[in-house]
PDB file of C-alpha atoms in Angstrom:
ATOM      1  CA  MET A  26      94.405 135.926 296.767  1.00 44.00           C
ATOM      2  CA  ALA A  27      95.083 133.194 295.036  1.00 45.00           C
ATOM      3  CA  ARG A  28      98.894 133.538 294.886  1.00 48.00           C
ATOM      4  CA  LYS A  29      98.914 134.210 298.665  1.00 48.00           C
ATOM      5  CA  GLY A  30      96.470 131.182 299.735  1.00 48.00           C
ATOM      6  CA  ARG A  31      98.733 128.892 297.219  1.00 46.00           C
ATOM      7  CA  GLN A  32     101.638 130.240 299.509  1.00 50.00           C
ATOM      8  CA  SER A  33     100.461 129.763 302.655  1.00 49.00           C
ATOM      9  CA  ASN A  34      99.648 126.263 301.548  1.00 49.00           C
ATOM     10  CA  PRO A  35     101.775 124.916 299.192  1.00 47.00           C
ATOM     11  CA  GLU A  36     101.216 121.482 299.756  1.00 44.00           C
ATOM     12  CA  ALA A  37      97.683 121.569 298.780  1.00 44.00           C
ATOM     13  CA  THR A  38      97.936 120.933 295.010  1.00 46.00           C
ATOM     14  CA  MET A  39     100.198 118.211 295.701  1.00 48.00           C
ATOM     15  CA  ARG A  40      98.220 116.208 298.428  1.00 71.00           C
ATOM     16  CA  LEU A  41      95.002 116.322 295.533  1.00 69.00           C
ATOM     17  CA  ALA A  42      97.872 115.270 292.365  1.00 76.00           C
ATOM     18  CA  GLY A  43      98.980 112.223 294.779  1.00 74.00           C
ATOM     19  CA  HIS A  44      95.376 111.145 295.628  1.00 72.00           C
ATOM     20  CA  LEU A  45      94.697 111.181 291.897  1.00 81.00           C
ATOM     21  CA  ARG A  46      97.480 109.384 291.507  1.00 85.00           C
ATOM     22  CA  GLU A  47      96.583 106.857 293.827  1.00 82.00           C
ATOM     23  CA  PHE A  48      93.328 106.416 292.948  1.00 83.00           C
ATOM     24  CA  LYS A  49      94.742 105.724 289.238  1.00 87.00           C
ATOM     25  CA  ARG A  50      97.113 103.014 290.701  1.00 88.00           C
ATOM     26  CA  ARG A  51      94.492 101.337 292.821  1.00 87.00           C
ATOM     27  CA  PHE A  52      91.835 101.861 289.799  1.00 89.00           C
ATOM     28  CA  LEU A  53      94.626  99.747 287.128  1.00 93.00           C
ATOM     29  CA  ILE A  54      95.589  97.300 289.469  1.00 92.00           C
ATOM     30  CA  SER A  55      91.522  96.474 289.858  1.00 91.00           C
ATOM     31  CA  GLY A  56      91.169  96.558 286.184  1.00 92.00           C
ATOM     32  CA  VAL A  57      93.916  94.541 285.297  1.00 94.00           C
ATOM     33  CA  ALA A  58      92.684  92.118 287.587  1.00 92.00           C
ATOM     34  CA  PHE A  59      89.134  92.000 286.688  1.00 92.00           C
ATOM     35  CA  VAL A  60      90.429  91.672 282.965  1.00 94.00           C
ATOM     36  CA  VAL A  61      92.380  88.481 283.869  1.00 95.00           C
ATOM     37  CA  ALA A  62      89.654  86.815 286.112  1.00 92.00           C
ATOM     38  CA  ALA A  63      86.964  87.780 282.947  1.00 93.00           C
ATOM     39  CA  ILE A  64      89.077  85.874 280.681  1.00 94.00           C
ATOM     40  CA  GLY A  65      89.622  82.669 282.916  1.00 92.00           C
ATOM     41  CA  GLY A  66      85.854  83.111 283.598  1.00 89.00           C
ATOM     42  CA  PHE A  67      85.259  82.755 279.832  1.00 91.00           C
ATOM     43  CA  PHE A  68      86.885  79.071 279.921  1.00 91.00           C
ATOM     44  CA  LEU A  69      84.392  78.728 282.665  1.00 89.00           C
ATOM     45  CA  ALA A  70      81.492  79.811 281.209  1.00 87.00           C
ATOM     46  CA  ALA A  71      80.340  76.567 279.178  1.00 84.00           C
ATOM     47  CA  PRO A  72      80.980  74.446 282.880  1.00 87.00           C
ATOM     48  CA  LEU A  73      78.815  77.426 284.942  1.00 84.00           C
ATOM     49  CA  LEU A  74      75.819  76.812 282.221  1.00 81.00           C
ATOM     50  CA  GLN A  75      76.149  72.928 282.192  1.00 81.00           C
ATOM     51  CA  LEU A  76      75.912  72.984 286.060  1.00 81.00           C
ATOM     52  CA  LEU A  77      72.821  75.632 285.810  1.00 77.00           C
ATOM     53  CA  SER A  78      71.266  73.451 283.649  1.00 78.00           C
ATOM     54  CA  ALA A  79      71.146  70.371 285.737  1.00 77.00           C
ATOM     55  CA  PRO A  80      67.758  70.765 286.670  1.00 74.00           C
ATOM     56  CA  LEU A  81      66.876  70.244 283.317  1.00 77.00           C
ATOM     57  CA  ASP A  82      68.511  67.073 282.942  1.00 78.00           C
ATOM     58  CA  GLU A  83      66.590  65.706 285.620  1.00 75.00           C
ATOM     59  CA  LEU A  84      63.147  66.936 283.974  1.00 73.00           C
ATOM     60  CA  GLN A  85      64.336  65.537 281.132  1.00 75.00           C
ATOM     61  CA  ALA A  86      64.927  62.226 282.781  1.00 76.00           C
ATOM     62  CA  SER A  87      61.909  62.207 284.520  1.00 72.00           C
ATOM     63  CA  GLY A  88      60.195  62.014 280.799  1.00 72.00           C
ATOM     64  CA  LEU A  89      59.494  66.007 280.272  1.00 72.00           C
ATOM     65  CA  PRO A  90      60.872  67.132 276.891  1.00 74.00           C
ATOM     66  CA  VAL A  91      63.137  70.350 277.868  1.00 78.00           C
ATOM     67  CA  GLU A  92      65.774  71.784 275.930  1.00 79.00           C
ATOM     68  CA  LEU A  93      68.191  74.761 276.590  1.00 79.00           C
ATOM     69  CA  ASN A  94      68.932  76.246 273.229  1.00 83.00           C
ATOM     70  CA  VAL A  95      70.776  79.091 271.554  1.00 82.00           C
ATOM     71  CA  THR A  96      68.211  81.265 269.285  1.00 80.00           C
ATOM     72  CA  ASN A  97      69.950  83.255 267.317  1.00 81.00           C
ATOM     73  CA  ILE A  98      73.542  83.319 265.609  1.00 84.00           C
ATOM     74  CA  THR A  99      75.747  85.895 268.487  1.00 84.00           C
ATOM     75  CA  GLN A 100      73.417  84.538 271.721  1.00 83.00           C
ATOM     76  CA  ALA A 101      76.123  81.700 272.522  1.00 83.00           C
ATOM     77  CA  LEU A 102      79.271  84.388 272.506  1.00 86.00           C
ATOM     78  CA  ASP A 103      77.028  87.133 274.231  1.00 86.00           C
ATOM     79  CA  VAL A 104      75.924  84.738 277.343  1.00 85.00           C
ATOM     80  CA  GLN A 105      79.744  83.603 277.900  1.00 88.00           C
ATOM     81  CA  MET A 106      80.399  86.918 277.572  1.00 90.00           C
ATOM     82  CA  ARG A 107      78.342  87.744 280.407  1.00 87.00           C
ATOM     83  CA  ILE A 108      78.909  84.920 282.087  1.00 87.00           C
ATOM     84  CA  ALA A 109      82.518  85.768 281.699  1.00 90.00           C
ATOM     85  CA  PHE A 110      81.808  89.409 282.791  1.00 90.00           C
ATOM     86  CA  PHE A 111      80.223  88.072 286.215  1.00 84.00           C
ATOM     87  CA  LEU A 112      82.400  85.673 287.047  1.00 86.00           C
ATOM     88  CA  GLY A 113      85.659  88.198 286.416  1.00 89.00           C
ATOM     89  CA  LEU A 114      83.706  90.748 288.973  1.00 85.00           C
ATOM     90  CA  ILE A 115      83.012  87.860 291.497  1.00 82.00           C
ATOM     91  CA  LEU A 116      86.476  86.350 291.085  1.00 84.00           C
ATOM     92  CA  SER A 117      88.714  89.733 291.376  1.00 87.00           C
ATOM     93  CA  SER A 118      86.305  90.989 293.905  1.00 81.00           C
ATOM     94  CA  PRO A 119      88.837  90.750 296.594  1.00 80.00           C
ATOM     95  CA  ILE A 120      91.027  92.398 295.262  1.00 86.00           C
ATOM     96  CA  TRP A 121      88.982  95.804 293.930  1.00 84.00           C
ATOM     97  CA  ILE A 122      87.445  95.255 297.161  1.00 78.00           C
ATOM     98  CA  TRP A 123      90.912  95.856 298.900  1.00 80.00           C
ATOM     99  CA  GLN A 124      91.872  98.174 296.580  1.00 82.00           C
ATOM    100  CA  LEU A 125      88.812 100.342 297.268  1.00 78.00           C
ATOM    101  CA  LEU A 126      88.942  99.854 301.462  1.00 74.00           C
ATOM    102  CA  ALA A 127      92.958 100.717 300.774  1.00 74.00           C
ATOM    103  CA  PHE A 128      92.518 103.981 299.078  1.00 76.00           C
ATOM    104  CA  VAL A 129      89.313 105.018 301.431  1.00 70.00           C
ATOM    105  CA  VAL A 130      89.841 103.432 305.000  1.00 69.00           C
ATOM    106  CA  PRO A 131      92.945 106.002 305.409  1.00 68.00           C
ATOM    107  CA  ALA A 132      91.203 108.877 305.913  1.00 63.00           C
ATOM    108  CA  LEU A 133      88.685 107.545 307.862  1.00 60.00           C
ATOM    109  CA  ARG A 134      88.854 107.669 311.752  1.00 65.00           C
ATOM    110  CA  GLY A 135      89.575 104.589 314.025  1.00 66.00           C
ATOM    111  CA  ILE A 136      85.627 104.166 314.718  1.00 68.00           C
ATOM    112  CA  GLU A 137      84.773 104.824 311.216  1.00 63.00           C
ATOM    113  CA  ARG A 138      87.676 102.516 310.174  1.00 69.00           C
ATOM    114  CA  ARG A 139      86.232  99.540 312.135  1.00 74.00           C
ATOM    115  CA  TYR A 140      82.640 100.151 311.268  1.00 73.00           C
ATOM    116  CA  VAL A 141      83.832  99.926 307.226  1.00 72.00           C
ATOM    117  CA  LEU A 142      85.884  96.936 307.818  1.00 75.00           C
ATOM    118  CA  GLY A 143      83.195  95.304 310.269  1.00 78.00           C
ATOM    119  CA  PHE A 144      80.397  95.588 307.605  1.00 78.00           C
ATOM    120  CA  ILE A 145      82.559  93.734 304.544  1.00 77.00           C
ATOM    121  CA  ALA A 146      83.303  91.585 307.115  1.00 80.00           C
ATOM    122  CA  ALA A 147      80.128  90.692 307.929  1.00 82.00           C
ATOM    123  CA  ALA A 148      78.149  91.454 304.095  1.00 81.00           C
ATOM    124  CA  VAL A 149      80.623  88.709 302.511  1.00 81.00           C
ATOM    125  CA  PRO A 150      79.943  85.727 303.751  1.00 85.00           C
ATOM    126  CA  LEU A 151      75.908  86.817 304.356  1.00 87.00           C
ATOM    127  CA  PHE A 152      75.988  87.545 300.620  1.00 84.00           C
ATOM    128  CA  ILE A 153      77.592  84.049 299.482  1.00 84.00           C
ATOM    129  CA  ALA A 154      75.261  81.879 302.391  1.00 87.00           C
ATOM    130  CA  GLY A 155      72.279  84.349 300.016  1.00 86.00           C
ATOM    131  CA  CYS A 156      73.235  83.365 296.616  1.00 84.00           C
ATOM    132  CA  ALA A 157      73.946  79.888 298.404  1.00 85.00           C
ATOM    133  CA  THR A 158      70.076  79.739 299.149  1.00 87.00           C
ATOM    134  CA  GLY A 159      69.503  80.961 296.266  1.00 84.00           C
ATOM    135  CA  TRP A 160      70.823  78.163 294.427  1.00 84.00           C
ATOM    136  CA  PHE A 161      69.285  75.376 296.054  1.00 84.00           C
ATOM    137  CA  VAL A 162      65.851  76.485 295.636  1.00 84.00           C
ATOM    138  CA  LEU A 163      66.413  77.182 292.034  1.00 82.00           C
ATOM    139  CA  PRO A 164      65.804  73.643 290.787  1.00 79.00           C
ATOM    140  CA  ARG A 165      62.632  73.391 292.412  1.00 79.00           C
ATOM    141  CA  ILE A 166      61.459  76.909 290.899  1.00 80.00           C
ATOM    142  CA  ILE A 167      62.664  75.545 287.497  1.00 80.00           C
ATOM    143  CA  ARG A 168      60.711  72.067 287.817  1.00 78.00           C
ATOM    144  CA  LEU A 169      58.122  74.194 288.922  1.00 77.00           C
ATOM    145  CA  PHE A 170      57.450  76.583 285.741  1.00 78.00           C
ATOM    146  CA  VAL A 171      58.831  73.597 282.977  1.00 78.00           C
ATOM    147  CA  GLY A 172      56.124  71.634 284.645  1.00 75.00           C
ATOM    148  CA  PHE A 173      53.492  73.744 283.147  1.00 76.00           C
ATOM    149  CA  THR A 174      54.690  72.417 279.847  1.00 76.00           C
ATOM    150  CA  PRO A 175      51.512  70.593 278.021  1.00 78.00           C
ATOM    151  CA  ASP A 176      51.507  67.210 276.727  1.00 76.00           C
ATOM    152  CA  GLY A 177      52.835  66.565 273.450  1.00 74.00           C
ATOM    153  CA  PHE A 178      55.003  69.867 274.291  1.00 75.00           C
ATOM    154  CA  THR A 179      58.698  70.230 274.090  1.00 77.00           C
ATOM    155  CA  ALA A 180      59.188  73.049 276.229  1.00 78.00           C
ATOM    156  CA  PHE A 181      62.516  75.073 274.432  1.00 81.00           C
ATOM    157  CA  LEU A 182      64.483  77.543 276.796  1.00 80.00           C
ATOM    158  CA  GLY A 183      66.727  80.316 275.512  1.00 81.00           C
ATOM    159  CA  ALA A 184      70.040  80.383 276.571  1.00 80.00           C
ATOM    160  CA  SER A 185      70.251  83.840 277.541  1.00 81.00           C
ATOM    161  CA  ASP A 186      66.799  83.991 279.237  1.00 82.00           C
ATOM    162  CA  TYR A 187      67.561  80.827 281.477  1.00 83.00           C
ATOM    163  CA  TRP A 188      71.036  82.577 282.527  1.00 82.00           C
ATOM    164  CA  ASP A 189      69.133  86.098 283.420  1.00 81.00           C
ATOM    165  CA  PHE A 190      66.428  84.072 285.207  1.00 83.00           C
ATOM    166  CA  SER A 191      69.140  82.190 286.915  1.00 82.00           C
ATOM    167  CA  LEU A 192      71.519  84.921 288.046  1.00 81.00           C
ATOM    168  CA  LYS A 193      68.720  87.423 288.766  1.00 81.00           C
ATOM    169  CA  LEU A 194      67.449  84.701 291.741  1.00 83.00           C
ATOM    170  CA  VAL A 195      70.470  83.834 293.078  1.00 83.00           C
ATOM    171  CA  PHE A 196      71.523  87.564 292.796  1.00 82.00           C
ATOM    172  CA  ALA A 197      68.608  88.906 294.952  1.00 84.00           C
ATOM    173  CA  VAL A 198      68.652  86.513 297.386  1.00 86.00           C
ATOM    174  CA  GLY A 199      72.171  86.938 297.606  1.00 85.00           C
ATOM    175  CA  VAL A 200      71.400  91.066 298.320  1.00 84.00           C
ATOM    176  CA  SER A 201      68.330  90.490 300.404  1.00 87.00           C
ATOM    177  CA  TYR A 202      70.364  88.565 303.013  1.00 88.00           C
ATOM    178  CA  VAL A 203      72.901  91.693 303.242  1.00 85.00           C
ATOM    179  CA  LEU A 204      70.106  94.123 304.140  1.00 86.00           C
ATOM    180  CA  PRO A 205      70.178  93.289 308.059  1.00 87.00           C
ATOM    181  CA  VAL A 206      73.945  94.597 307.843  1.00 84.00           C
ATOM    182  CA  ILE A 207      72.414  97.694 306.452  1.00 84.00           C
ATOM    183  CA  VAL A 208      70.256  97.642 309.221  1.00 86.00           C
ATOM    184  CA  VAL A 209      73.283  97.533 311.836  1.00 84.00           C
ATOM    185  CA  PHE A 210      75.226 100.019 310.036  1.00 80.00           C
ATOM    186  CA  LEU A 211      72.049 102.903 309.860  1.00 80.00           C
ATOM    187  CA  ASN A 212      72.027 101.750 314.329  1.00 81.00           C
ATOM    188  CA  LEU A 213      75.946 102.255 314.162  1.00 77.00           C
ATOM    189  CA  ALA A 214      75.371 106.134 312.290  1.00 72.00           C
ATOM    190  CA  GLY A 215      72.850 106.877 314.756  1.00 76.00           C
ATOM    191  CA  VAL A 216      69.807 107.131 312.082  1.00 78.00           C
ATOM    192  CA  LEU A 217      67.666 103.855 312.855  1.00 80.00           C
ATOM    193  CA  SER A 218      67.260 102.588 317.140  1.00 85.00           C
ATOM    194  CA  GLY A 219      67.179  98.923 317.928  1.00 84.00           C
ATOM    195  CA  ALA A 220      64.024 100.217 319.568  1.00 87.00           C
ATOM    196  CA  ALA A 221      62.847 101.307 316.516  1.00 88.00           C
ATOM    197  CA  ILE A 222      64.070  98.370 314.701  1.00 87.00           C
ATOM    198  CA  ILE A 223      62.297  95.804 316.962  1.00 88.00           C
ATOM    199  CA  LYS A 224      59.114  97.984 316.606  1.00 89.00           C
ATOM    200  CA  GLY A 225      59.023  97.492 312.961  1.00 88.00           C
ATOM    201  CA  TRP A 226      59.096  93.688 313.305  1.00 87.00           C
ATOM    202  CA  ARG A 227      55.769  92.698 311.536  1.00 90.00           C
ATOM    203  CA  TRP A 228      56.924  95.109 308.575  1.00 91.00           C
ATOM    204  CA  ALA A 229      59.916  93.417 308.176  1.00 88.00           C
ATOM    205  CA  VAL A 230      58.150  89.474 308.365  1.00 89.00           C
ATOM    206  CA  LEU A 231      55.776  90.810 305.795  1.00 91.00           C
ATOM    207  CA  ALA A 232      58.542  92.289 303.766  1.00 89.00           C
ATOM    208  CA  ALA A 233      60.358  88.820 303.301  1.00 87.00           C
ATOM    209  CA  THR A 234      57.630  86.970 303.054  1.00 87.00           C
ATOM    210  CA  LEU A 235      56.386  88.777 300.150  1.00 87.00           C
ATOM    211  CA  PHE A 236      60.469  89.036 298.904  1.00 85.00           C
ATOM    212  CA  GLY A 237      60.151  85.116 299.196  1.00 82.00           C
ATOM    213  CA  ALA A 238      56.511  84.789 297.343  1.00 81.00           C
ATOM    214  CA  PHE A 239      57.997  87.517 294.679  1.00 80.00           C
ATOM    215  CA  VAL A 240      61.091  85.358 293.520  1.00 76.00           C
ATOM    216  CA  THR A 241      59.244  82.091 293.692  1.00 73.00           C
ATOM    217  CA  PRO A 242      56.629  80.991 291.411  1.00 64.00           C
ATOM    218  CA  ALA A 243      53.478  80.699 293.336  1.00 56.00           C
ATOM    219  CA  GLY A 244      52.316  77.430 294.984  1.00 57.00           C
ATOM    220  CA  GLU A 245      56.017  76.891 295.957  1.00 65.00           C
ATOM    221  CA  VAL A 246      55.318  77.255 299.322  1.00 76.00           C
ATOM    222  CA  LEU A 247      58.769  75.554 300.760  1.00 75.00           C
ATOM    223  CA  SER A 248      60.823  77.748 298.134  1.00 76.00           C
ATOM    224  CA  MET A 249      59.160  80.693 300.164  1.00 81.00           C
ATOM    225  CA  PHE A 250      59.808  79.963 303.365  1.00 82.00           C
ATOM    226  CA  ILE A 251      63.061  78.695 302.611  1.00 81.00           C
ATOM    227  CA  ILE A 252      64.143  82.400 301.688  1.00 84.00           C
ATOM    228  CA  ALA A 253      62.199  84.137 303.888  1.00 86.00           C
ATOM    229  CA  VAL A 254      62.658  82.522 307.776  1.00 87.00           C
ATOM    230  CA  PRO A 255      66.428  83.265 307.138  1.00 87.00           C
ATOM    231  CA  MET A 256      65.904  86.638 306.348  1.00 87.00           C
ATOM    232  CA  VAL A 257      63.388  87.356 309.316  1.00 89.00           C
ATOM    233  CA  VAL A 258      65.830  85.667 311.882  1.00 89.00           C
ATOM    234  CA  LEU A 259      68.874  87.945 310.849  1.00 88.00           C
ATOM    235  CA  TYR A 260      66.555  90.663 311.109  1.00 89.00           C
ATOM    236  CA  PHE A 261      65.913  89.667 314.753  1.00 90.00           C
ATOM    237  CA  ALA A 262      69.748  89.101 315.047  1.00 88.00           C
ATOM    238  CA  ALA A 263      69.852  92.823 313.756  1.00 87.00           C
ATOM    239  CA  ALA A 264      68.081  94.150 316.189  1.00 88.00           C
ATOM    240  CA  GLY A 265      69.207  92.254 318.993  1.00 89.00           C
ATOM    241  CA  ILE A 266      72.721  94.048 318.153  1.00 87.00           C
ATOM    242  CA  ALA A 267      71.116  97.430 317.594  1.00 87.00           C
ATOM    243  CA  LEU A 268      69.492  97.091 321.114  1.00 89.00           C
ATOM    244  CA  LEU A 269      73.291  96.080 322.762  1.00 88.00           C
ATOM    245  CA  VAL A 270      74.366  99.331 320.914  1.00 83.00           C
ATOM    246  CA  ASP A 271      72.160 101.185 322.114  1.00 84.00           C
ATOM    247  CA  ARG A 272      72.813 100.012 325.385  1.00 87.00           C
ATOM    248  CA  ARG A 273      76.599 100.548 325.693  1.00 84.00           C
ATOM    249  CA  ARG A 274      75.927 104.400 323.798  1.00 79.00           C
ATOM    250  CA  ALA A 275      73.830 105.527 326.459  1.00 82.00           C
ATOM    251  CA  LYS A 276      76.144 104.061 329.310  1.00 82.00           C
ATOM    252  CA  ARG A 277      78.951 106.003 327.957  1.00 78.00           C
ATOM    253  CA  GLU A 278      77.035 109.003 327.192  1.00 76.00           C
ATOM    254  CA  SER A 279      75.584 109.106 331.089  1.00 80.00           C
ATOM    255  CA  ALA A 280      79.307 108.147 332.135  1.00 76.00           C
ATOM    256  CA  LEU A 281      80.329 111.547 330.061  1.00 75.00           C
ATOM    257  CA  GLU A 282      77.177 113.828 331.928  1.00 74.00           C
ATOM    258  CA  ALA A 283      78.690 112.069 335.186  1.00 72.00           C
ATOM    259  CA  SER A 284      82.401 113.257 334.380  1.00 73.00           C
ATOM    260  CA  GLY A 285      81.498 116.487 333.231  1.00 68.00           C
ATOM    261  CA  ALA A 286      78.868 117.005 336.484  1.00 68.00           C
ATOM    262  CA  ALA A 287      81.788 115.704 338.572  1.00 66.00           C
ATOM    263  CA  ALA A 288      83.755 118.543 336.793  1.00 61.00           C
TER     264      ALA A 288
END
């Protein structure tokens, strides 16, 4: 039976092997791009860390004793390697995202292909905008936290902890800005209706407010609103797009039913 199936479809094994070769080739291209970008990122690690520590320089100028320190022998190299990995992932993203799309998109239908490309086209600028927002509120948050240092004490901040805190804040805000795009994608997939999205606006406002309060320190109300308000606006924009999609879908279905009844 196996021999007969192979004779009736002799190209099945070749098609699988071709896909594996294609995946291997695109994976190697992405890997090489990441390594090259990470090597470049290693030399940019020190300037980036200095840029991130700019709020500390402002605190020192205001008279608050605070210093960024390396707390163990290997931490300096460890921090630079982690920054290099992060920069390598970001700088090489146009290449590995394109390689991933080039591998997946040919297997999709026309409408699915448009959905995927549209999702990427909307998600990338929103993610960048979210990271920019996180970067904007970062100095205010650092100043607030370090400002609790009692008089006569010096705030010694570990470089690794400082980098982790900054990266998590910026990355978390960036990801939060992409969530409305996921809501629209679920609507296009038929999982969520526009009416359901609008109906859940109170939960969306509450979630955005809680997220803004979670990533910002207590008492920093302005930073919380800087993060939460754009998220709410994006949610309502996603709801509007979903309602428009539902309306077009309903018209298309009614037209098909009318043509079927006429036939």
